[in-house]
Amino acid sequence: MLLVTAVVAANGISIISGVTAVAGAMAFLPKRKKIITESNTINENHTITENNDSTSLTEELELDELEELDELEEVEELQEIEEQPVNLQSTVQTTGNLRLYRVQELNRIVASLLADSSILVTGEEGSGKTVLANAVVERLQSDNFTVAVVEPASFKQMLLEIADQIDIDTHNIEGKALAADQLKRAISAHLDDTTAFIIVDDCHRCTAQFRLWLKQLRKQGVPMLLLATNPPRTDVFLSIPRIELAPLPDYAIREIMENAALDRGINLKNTDLARLQERAGGNPMFAQRAIDEEYLGLEVETADHRRYVDLTPMILSLGLVFMIFRFIGLGTNNHALYLLSGMGAIIFMGFSRVLYTLPKENTRRIQQR
């Protein structure tokens, strides 16, 4: 349109055509400027988008590098931990109270006592009978029950301890001390009217007179907890149901040894703990003693626990079998059976002689490292 108007104006057709040409040119200029502005805006937005994309890619690469570095550091730390000995201060939490590993036995004993029954707990020395008894006392006292705990002593002294713990006056009206028979009657009368529990530790060491009196209390219906090591089959031990404490599991012995080593301030590898654990045999007292011996630098070749298999009956049975077959071969005139049984008997005698030369279980040879 601009070109046509200019041509017409040049030919001198009219002035209006010239004015129209100027107006068309002025109308074209803003559109041109708007197009240029829009193109510049698009270029700027594209540039910003490219910059954002490049920034995000850079951040992702940096995050990947940091994650790889963290993984490498973790692997190096694990390798260092595996190479170093076990530090018990970082793996074991110490507590003020001893941990109880016989919760099932504890619940059975408490339930039996609350049912007005008596129970006998047996086990080897150091198996945890006293710890279990203390847990029973704590459980009963927390429920506001009266508990009398006594240990082996003279007959009258044990009666005085029981009377003192169940709030019985040990003096008469005149202020004189009660005799043993008077104490027995006073305690029996008091236990008829009130509920109280009697716990006797190491009861197998108590006098026969005291155990006979406990038998009378059992007939009276007084709930009692007796703890003994290899109790004799007499008096009160015959009539009371018993629980025999089994050896503690391996994890419990390992925790006991770790805590003992932590108290001693020594670091032990897993191989050292496994070696010492074999000497404990599931006995917590032996586990603590093994750590003490390791702390003192003592080398002990044998253990004191009783978790051994006695092969004597099997050996005697095998020898008897050889002798029987030898006589059978002799009676049936079977030379092959006679010779084979004779050879077996000779081998058996030699093997048994070798076993007799081995060191005994109860010998402990301690050497200074």
Short mmCIF file of C-alpha atoms in Angstrom, two decimals:
data_model
loop_
_atom_site.label_atom_id
_atom_site.label_comp_id
_atom_site.label_asym_id
_atom_site.label_seq_id
_atom_site.Cartn_x
_atom_site.Cartn_y
_atom_site.Cartn_z
CA MET A 1 0.00 0.00 0.00
CA LEU A 2 2.86 2.39 0.82
CA LEU A 3 4.52 1.77 -2.55
CA VAL A 4 1.30 2.33 -4.48
CA THR A 5 0.62 5.58 -2.66
CA ALA A 6 4.17 6.82 -3.27
CA VAL A 7 3.92 6.08 -7.00
CA VAL A 8 0.61 7.85 -7.26
CA ALA A 9 1.99 10.87 -5.38
CA ALA A 10 5.00 10.99 -7.67
CA ASN A 11 2.75 11.11 -10.70
CA GLY A 12 1.03 14.10 -9.16
CA ILE A 13 -2.44 12.65 -8.98
CA SER A 14 -3.46 14.21 -5.59
CA ILE A 15 -2.23 15.60 -2.25
CA ILE A 16 -4.52 13.23 -0.36
CA SER A 17 -2.57 10.32 -1.74
CA GLY A 18 0.63 11.75 -0.21
CA VAL A 19 -0.97 12.20 3.16
CA THR A 20 -2.23 8.62 3.01
CA ALA A 21 1.29 7.38 2.27
CA VAL A 22 2.74 9.22 5.28
CA ALA A 23 0.01 7.81 7.57
CA GLY A 24 0.68 4.29 6.32
CA ALA A 25 4.37 4.65 7.09
CA MET A 26 3.63 5.90 10.62
CA ALA A 27 1.27 3.00 11.24
CA PHE A 28 3.91 0.49 10.14
CA LEU A 29 6.66 1.76 12.48
CA PRO A 30 5.03 0.79 15.89
CA LYS A 31 4.26 -2.72 14.65
CA ARG A 32 7.86 -3.13 13.63
CA LYS A 33 8.99 -1.95 17.04
CA LYS A 34 6.55 -4.33 18.80
CA ILE A 35 7.80 -7.28 16.78
CA ILE A 36 11.40 -6.46 17.66
CA THR A 37 10.49 -6.14 21.37
CA GLU A 38 8.70 -9.51 21.38
CA SER A 39 11.64 -11.19 19.69
CA ASN A 40 14.03 -9.72 22.26
CA THR A 41 11.79 -10.97 25.10
CA ILE A 42 11.72 -14.46 23.64
CA ASN A 43 15.51 -14.46 23.32
CA GLU A 44 15.91 -13.36 26.94
CA ASN A 45 13.52 -16.07 28.19
CA HIS A 46 15.35 -18.69 26.18
CA THR A 47 18.67 -17.51 27.61
CA ILE A 48 17.31 -17.66 31.18
CA THR A 49 15.93 -21.15 30.57
CA GLU A 50 19.27 -22.33 29.24
CA ASN A 51 21.04 -20.83 32.25
CA ASN A 52 18.60 -22.57 34.64
CA ASP A 53 19.07 -25.90 32.86
CA SER A 54 22.84 -25.61 33.05
CA THR A 55 22.64 -24.67 36.75
CA SER A 56 20.42 -27.67 37.58
CA LEU A 57 22.74 -30.02 35.70
CA THR A 58 25.71 -28.64 37.62
CA GLU A 59 23.92 -29.12 40.95
CA GLU A 60 22.98 -32.72 40.06
CA LEU A 61 26.58 -33.50 39.17
CA GLU A 62 27.80 -32.01 42.45
CA LEU A 63 25.25 -34.07 44.44
CA ASP A 64 26.33 -37.27 42.68
CA GLU A 65 29.96 -36.54 43.47
CA LEU A 66 29.14 -35.88 47.15
CA GLU A 67 27.18 -39.16 47.41
CA GLU A 68 30.07 -41.10 45.91
CA LEU A 69 32.48 -39.48 48.38
CA ASP A 70 30.19 -40.36 51.32
CA GLU A 71 29.98 -43.99 50.17
CA LEU A 72 33.76 -44.20 49.89
CA GLU A 73 34.18 -42.75 53.38
CA GLU A 74 31.68 -45.26 54.83
CA VAL A 75 33.50 -48.17 53.19
CA GLU A 76 36.82 -46.96 54.58
CA GLU A 77 35.33 -46.60 58.07
CA LEU A 78 33.91 -50.14 57.94
CA GLN A 79 37.26 -51.51 56.86
CA GLU A 80 38.99 -49.72 59.74
CA ILE A 81 36.42 -51.08 62.22
CA GLU A 82 36.89 -54.65 60.97
CA GLU A 83 40.66 -54.40 61.24
CA GLN A 84 40.64 -52.90 64.75
CA PRO A 85 39.78 -54.92 67.93
CA VAL A 86 36.32 -54.61 69.39
CA ASN A 87 35.97 -51.56 71.62
CA LEU A 88 33.51 -52.57 74.30
CA GLN A 89 32.93 -49.00 75.41
CA SER A 90 31.09 -48.30 72.15
CA THR A 91 29.15 -51.58 71.87
CA VAL A 92 28.02 -52.25 75.45
CA GLN A 93 25.80 -50.08 77.59
CA THR A 94 26.57 -50.32 81.29
CA THR A 95 23.76 -50.26 83.83
CA GLY A 96 23.79 -50.05 87.57
CA ASN A 97 21.70 -53.21 88.05
CA LEU A 98 22.51 -56.72 86.92
CA ARG A 99 20.52 -57.91 83.96
CA LEU A 100 18.26 -60.87 84.67
CA TYR A 101 18.32 -63.62 82.04
CA ARG A 102 15.90 -65.97 83.82
CA VAL A 103 12.61 -64.11 83.49
CA GLN A 104 10.62 -67.27 82.86
CA GLU A 105 11.88 -68.88 86.07
CA LEU A 106 11.17 -65.64 87.94
CA ASN A 107 7.54 -65.61 86.82
CA ARG A 108 7.07 -69.26 87.77
CA ILE A 109 8.52 -68.76 91.24
CA VAL A 110 6.44 -65.65 91.97
CA ALA A 111 3.26 -67.36 90.74
CA SER A 112 3.98 -70.38 92.93
CA LEU A 113 4.57 -68.26 96.03
CA LEU A 114 1.45 -66.19 95.46
CA ALA A 115 -0.49 -69.46 95.30
CA ASP A 116 0.69 -70.24 98.87
CA SER A 117 3.03 -72.96 97.62
CA SER A 118 6.72 -73.61 98.20
CA ILE A 119 9.41 -74.23 95.61
CA LEU A 120 13.04 -75.36 95.55
CA VAL A 121 15.56 -73.91 93.08
CA THR A 122 18.68 -75.97 92.42
CA GLY A 123 21.77 -75.39 90.32
CA GLU A 124 25.53 -75.53 90.41
CA GLU A 125 27.64 -72.93 92.17
CA GLY A 126 27.54 -69.60 90.36
CA SER A 127 24.52 -70.43 88.19
CA GLY A 128 22.64 -67.33 89.36
CA LYS A 129 20.44 -68.58 92.21
CA THR A 130 21.16 -65.60 94.45
CA VAL A 131 20.49 -63.11 91.66
CA LEU A 132 17.19 -64.85 90.98
CA ALA A 133 16.28 -64.78 94.67
CA ASN A 134 16.99 -61.04 94.85
CA ALA A 135 14.71 -60.50 91.85
CA VAL A 136 11.93 -62.47 93.59
CA VAL A 137 12.33 -60.38 96.75
CA GLU A 138 12.19 -57.17 94.74
CA ARG A 139 9.05 -58.31 92.91
CA LEU A 140 7.23 -59.29 96.11
CA GLN A 141 8.24 -56.19 98.04
CA SER A 142 7.09 -53.99 95.16
CA ASP A 143 3.62 -55.52 95.70
CA ASN A 144 3.80 -54.64 99.44
CA PHE A 145 4.33 -58.21 100.66
CA THR A 146 6.39 -59.09 103.73
CA VAL A 147 9.51 -61.09 102.86
CA ALA A 148 12.06 -62.63 105.23
CA VAL A 149 15.42 -63.49 103.64
CA VAL A 150 17.91 -65.57 105.62
CA GLU A 151 21.26 -67.22 104.96
CA PRO A 152 22.93 -70.17 106.72
CA ALA A 153 23.85 -69.43 110.33
CA SER A 154 23.14 -70.92 113.72
CA PHE A 155 19.61 -72.09 114.37
CA LYS A 156 18.71 -69.32 116.82
CA GLN A 157 20.39 -66.63 114.76
CA MET A 158 18.28 -67.55 111.73
CA LEU A 159 15.14 -67.49 113.86
CA LEU A 160 16.06 -64.02 115.12
CA GLU A 161 16.56 -62.78 111.56
CA ILE A 162 13.16 -64.09 110.47
CA ALA A 163 11.45 -62.60 113.53
CA ASP A 164 13.11 -59.23 112.97
CA GLN A 165 12.08 -59.05 109.30
CA ILE A 166 8.44 -59.95 109.92
CA ASP A 167 8.13 -57.56 112.90
CA ILE A 168 7.97 -60.00 115.81
CA ASP A 169 9.15 -58.89 119.23
CA THR A 170 12.07 -61.07 120.31
CA HIS A 171 11.74 -60.16 123.99
CA ASN A 172 9.07 -61.06 126.52
CA ILE A 173 7.20 -58.73 128.83
CA GLU A 174 10.04 -58.78 131.34
CA GLY A 175 12.54 -57.72 128.65
CA LYS A 176 14.31 -61.05 128.42
CA ALA A 177 15.28 -62.52 125.06
CA LEU A 178 13.10 -65.33 123.81
CA ALA A 179 14.56 -68.80 123.61
CA ALA A 180 14.69 -70.77 120.36
CA ASP A 181 11.52 -72.75 121.11
CA GLN A 182 9.66 -69.56 122.04
CA LEU A 183 10.80 -67.92 118.80
CA LYS A 184 9.57 -70.91 116.79
CA ARG A 185 6.12 -70.71 118.38
CA ALA A 186 5.92 -66.94 117.96
CA ILE A 187 6.88 -67.11 114.28
CA SER A 188 4.46 -69.95 113.55
CA ALA A 189 1.60 -68.11 115.28
CA HIS A 190 2.36 -64.91 113.40
CA LEU A 191 2.46 -66.69 110.03
CA ASP A 192 -0.94 -68.22 110.75
CA ASP A 193 -2.51 -64.76 110.92
CA THR A 194 -0.54 -62.83 108.27
CA THR A 195 0.86 -63.51 104.81
CA ALA A 196 4.65 -63.54 104.64
CA PHE A 197 7.23 -65.28 102.48
CA ILE A 198 10.41 -66.97 103.69
CA ILE A 199 13.41 -67.19 101.34
CA VAL A 200 16.45 -69.25 102.36
CA ASP A 201 19.60 -69.08 100.22
CA ASP A 202 22.11 -71.96 100.34
CA CYS A 203 19.58 -74.00 102.25
CA HIS A 204 21.68 -77.16 101.88
CA ARG A 205 24.16 -75.61 104.33
CA CYS A 206 21.56 -75.01 107.03
CA THR A 207 21.41 -77.27 110.04
CA ALA A 208 19.15 -80.30 110.00
CA GLN A 209 17.21 -78.82 112.93
CA PHE A 210 16.36 -75.70 110.94
CA ARG A 211 15.36 -77.73 107.87
CA LEU A 212 13.03 -79.88 109.98
CA TRP A 213 11.40 -76.71 111.29
CA LEU A 214 10.96 -75.52 107.68
CA LYS A 215 9.23 -78.82 106.97
CA GLN A 216 6.75 -78.05 109.76
CA LEU A 217 6.14 -74.59 108.29
CA ARG A 218 5.49 -76.18 104.91
CA LYS A 219 2.82 -78.41 106.43
CA GLN A 220 1.38 -75.28 108.02
CA GLY A 221 1.02 -73.75 104.53
CA VAL A 222 3.71 -71.07 104.73
CA PRO A 223 5.02 -70.17 101.23
CA MET A 224 8.79 -70.62 101.02
CA LEU A 225 11.53 -70.33 98.41
CA LEU A 226 14.57 -72.51 99.06
CA LEU A 227 17.76 -72.32 97.01
CA ALA A 228 20.35 -75.08 97.19
CA THR A 229 23.28 -76.67 95.37
CA ASN A 230 22.95 -80.46 95.17
CA PRO A 231 20.48 -80.68 98.08
CA PRO A 232 20.38 -83.96 100.00
CA ARG A 233 17.33 -86.15 99.54
CA THR A 234 16.13 -85.71 103.10
CA ASP A 235 13.68 -83.71 105.26
CA VAL A 236 12.22 -80.64 103.55
CA PHE A 237 13.92 -81.19 100.19
CA LEU A 238 11.89 -84.33 99.49
CA SER A 239 8.44 -82.73 99.63
CA ILE A 240 9.01 -79.44 97.76
CA PRO A 241 8.74 -79.19 93.96
CA ARG A 242 11.98 -78.07 92.37
CA ILE A 243 13.27 -76.04 89.44
CA GLU A 244 16.74 -76.83 88.16
CA LEU A 245 18.52 -73.88 86.57
CA ALA A 246 19.89 -74.73 83.14
CA PRO A 247 23.11 -73.12 81.83
CA LEU A 248 22.66 -69.65 80.38
CA PRO A 249 22.58 -69.32 76.58
CA ASP A 250 25.64 -68.18 74.67
CA TYR A 251 24.42 -64.62 74.08
CA ALA A 252 23.89 -64.08 77.81
CA ILE A 253 27.38 -65.35 78.67
CA ARG A 254 28.83 -63.12 75.95
CA GLU A 255 27.08 -60.04 77.38
CA ILE A 256 28.26 -60.87 80.90
CA MET A 257 31.84 -61.24 79.69
CA GLU A 258 31.66 -57.99 77.71
CA ASN A 259 30.39 -56.08 80.75
CA ALA A 260 33.10 -57.62 82.95
CA ALA A 261 35.78 -56.71 80.42
CA LEU A 262 34.40 -53.18 80.24
CA ASP A 263 34.62 -52.86 84.02
CA ARG A 264 38.23 -54.04 83.87
CA GLY A 265 39.01 -51.58 81.07
CA ILE A 266 40.29 -54.17 78.60
CA ASN A 267 39.45 -54.62 74.92
CA LEU A 268 38.94 -58.14 73.63
CA LYS A 269 38.49 -59.38 70.09
CA ASN A 270 35.62 -61.66 69.15
CA THR A 271 38.05 -64.58 68.92
CA ASP A 272 39.25 -63.95 72.47
CA LEU A 273 35.69 -63.78 73.77
CA ALA A 274 34.82 -67.05 72.01
CA ARG A 275 37.87 -68.74 73.53
CA LEU A 276 37.01 -67.54 77.03
CA GLN A 277 33.35 -68.41 76.57
CA GLU A 278 34.22 -72.09 76.18
CA ARG A 279 35.61 -72.09 79.73
CA ALA A 280 32.42 -70.61 81.19
CA GLY A 281 30.13 -73.46 80.17
CA GLY A 282 26.96 -71.36 80.61
CA ASN A 283 27.90 -70.38 84.18
CA PRO A 284 27.83 -66.59 84.80
CA MET A 285 30.28 -66.78 87.71
CA PHE A 286 32.80 -68.70 85.61
CA ALA A 287 32.34 -66.15 82.82
CA GLN A 288 33.31 -63.28 85.11
CA ARG A 289 36.22 -65.27 86.52
CA ALA A 290 37.51 -65.99 83.01
CA ILE A 291 37.68 -62.24 82.36
CA ASP A 292 39.51 -61.72 85.67
CA GLU A 293 42.04 -64.39 84.72
CA GLU A 294 42.50 -62.77 81.32
CA TYR A 295 43.02 -59.40 83.00
CA LEU A 296 45.69 -60.86 85.29
CA GLY A 297 47.45 -62.53 82.36
CA LEU A 298 46.81 -66.10 83.53
CA GLU A 299 46.49 -68.99 81.12
CA VAL A 300 44.07 -71.67 82.31
CA GLU A 301 43.87 -74.92 80.37
CA THR A 302 40.75 -76.44 81.94
CA ALA A 303 37.39 -75.22 83.18
CA ASP A 304 35.34 -75.93 86.31
CA HIS A 305 31.93 -76.28 84.74
CA ARG A 306 30.22 -79.67 84.55
CA ARG A 307 29.03 -79.61 80.95
CA TYR A 308 31.02 -82.69 80.00
CA VAL A 309 29.92 -86.00 78.51
CA ASP A 310 30.94 -89.03 80.56
CA LEU A 311 32.08 -91.73 78.14
CA THR A 312 32.78 -94.33 80.82
CA PRO A 313 29.48 -96.25 80.36
CA MET A 314 29.98 -96.36 76.60
CA ILE A 315 33.54 -97.65 76.94
CA LEU A 316 32.50 -100.37 79.39
CA SER A 317 29.61 -101.41 77.15
CA LEU A 318 31.92 -101.67 74.14
CA GLY A 319 34.35 -103.85 76.07
CA LEU A 320 31.50 -106.07 77.22
CA VAL A 321 30.33 -106.50 73.61
CA PHE A 322 33.80 -107.67 72.53
CA MET A 323 33.91 -110.20 75.37
CA ILE A 324 30.46 -111.57 74.49
CA PHE A 325 31.37 -112.03 70.82
CA ARG A 326 34.61 -113.73 71.84
CA PHE A 327 32.75 -116.31 73.92
CA ILE A 328 30.21 -116.79 71.11
CA GLY A 329 33.01 -117.49 68.65
CA LEU A 330 34.61 -119.90 71.10
CA GLY A 331 31.34 -121.76 71.74
CA THR A 332 30.31 -122.04 68.06
CA ASN A 333 33.85 -122.90 66.93
CA ASN A 334 33.81 -119.82 64.67
CA HIS A 335 37.49 -118.95 64.33
CA ALA A 336 36.87 -115.73 62.37
CA LEU A 337 34.53 -114.32 65.01
CA TYR A 338 36.89 -115.46 67.76
CA LEU A 339 39.89 -113.73 66.15
CA LEU A 340 38.04 -110.50 65.29
CA SER A 341 36.59 -110.16 68.79
CA GLY A 342 40.03 -110.81 70.27
CA MET A 343 41.60 -108.12 68.09
CA GLY A 344 38.80 -105.71 69.03
CA ALA A 345 39.35 -106.43 72.72
CA ILE A 346 43.08 -105.70 72.39
CA ILE A 347 42.39 -102.40 70.58
CA PHE A 348 39.81 -101.48 73.20
CA MET A 349 42.23 -102.14 76.06
CA GLY A 350 44.89 -99.99 74.42
CA PHE A 351 42.44 -97.15 73.78
CA SER A 352 41.14 -97.24 77.35
CA ARG A 353 44.71 -97.17 78.68
CA VAL A 354 45.39 -94.04 76.61
CA LEU A 355 42.28 -92.38 78.04
CA TYR A 356 43.41 -93.11 81.59
CA THR A 357 46.69 -91.30 80.93
CA LEU A 358 44.91 -88.05 80.00
CA PRO A 359 44.84 -85.24 82.64
CA LYS A 360 41.90 -85.21 85.00
CA GLU A 361 39.11 -82.64 84.75
CA ASN A 362 39.65 -81.24 88.23
CA THR A 363 43.30 -80.33 87.66
CA ARG A 364 43.96 -76.69 86.88
CA ARG A 365 47.42 -75.77 85.67
CA ILE A 366 47.90 -72.02 85.74
CA GLN A 367 50.91 -70.46 84.07
CA GLN A 368 52.09 -66.88 84.05
CA ARG A 369 52.10 -65.41 80.57
#
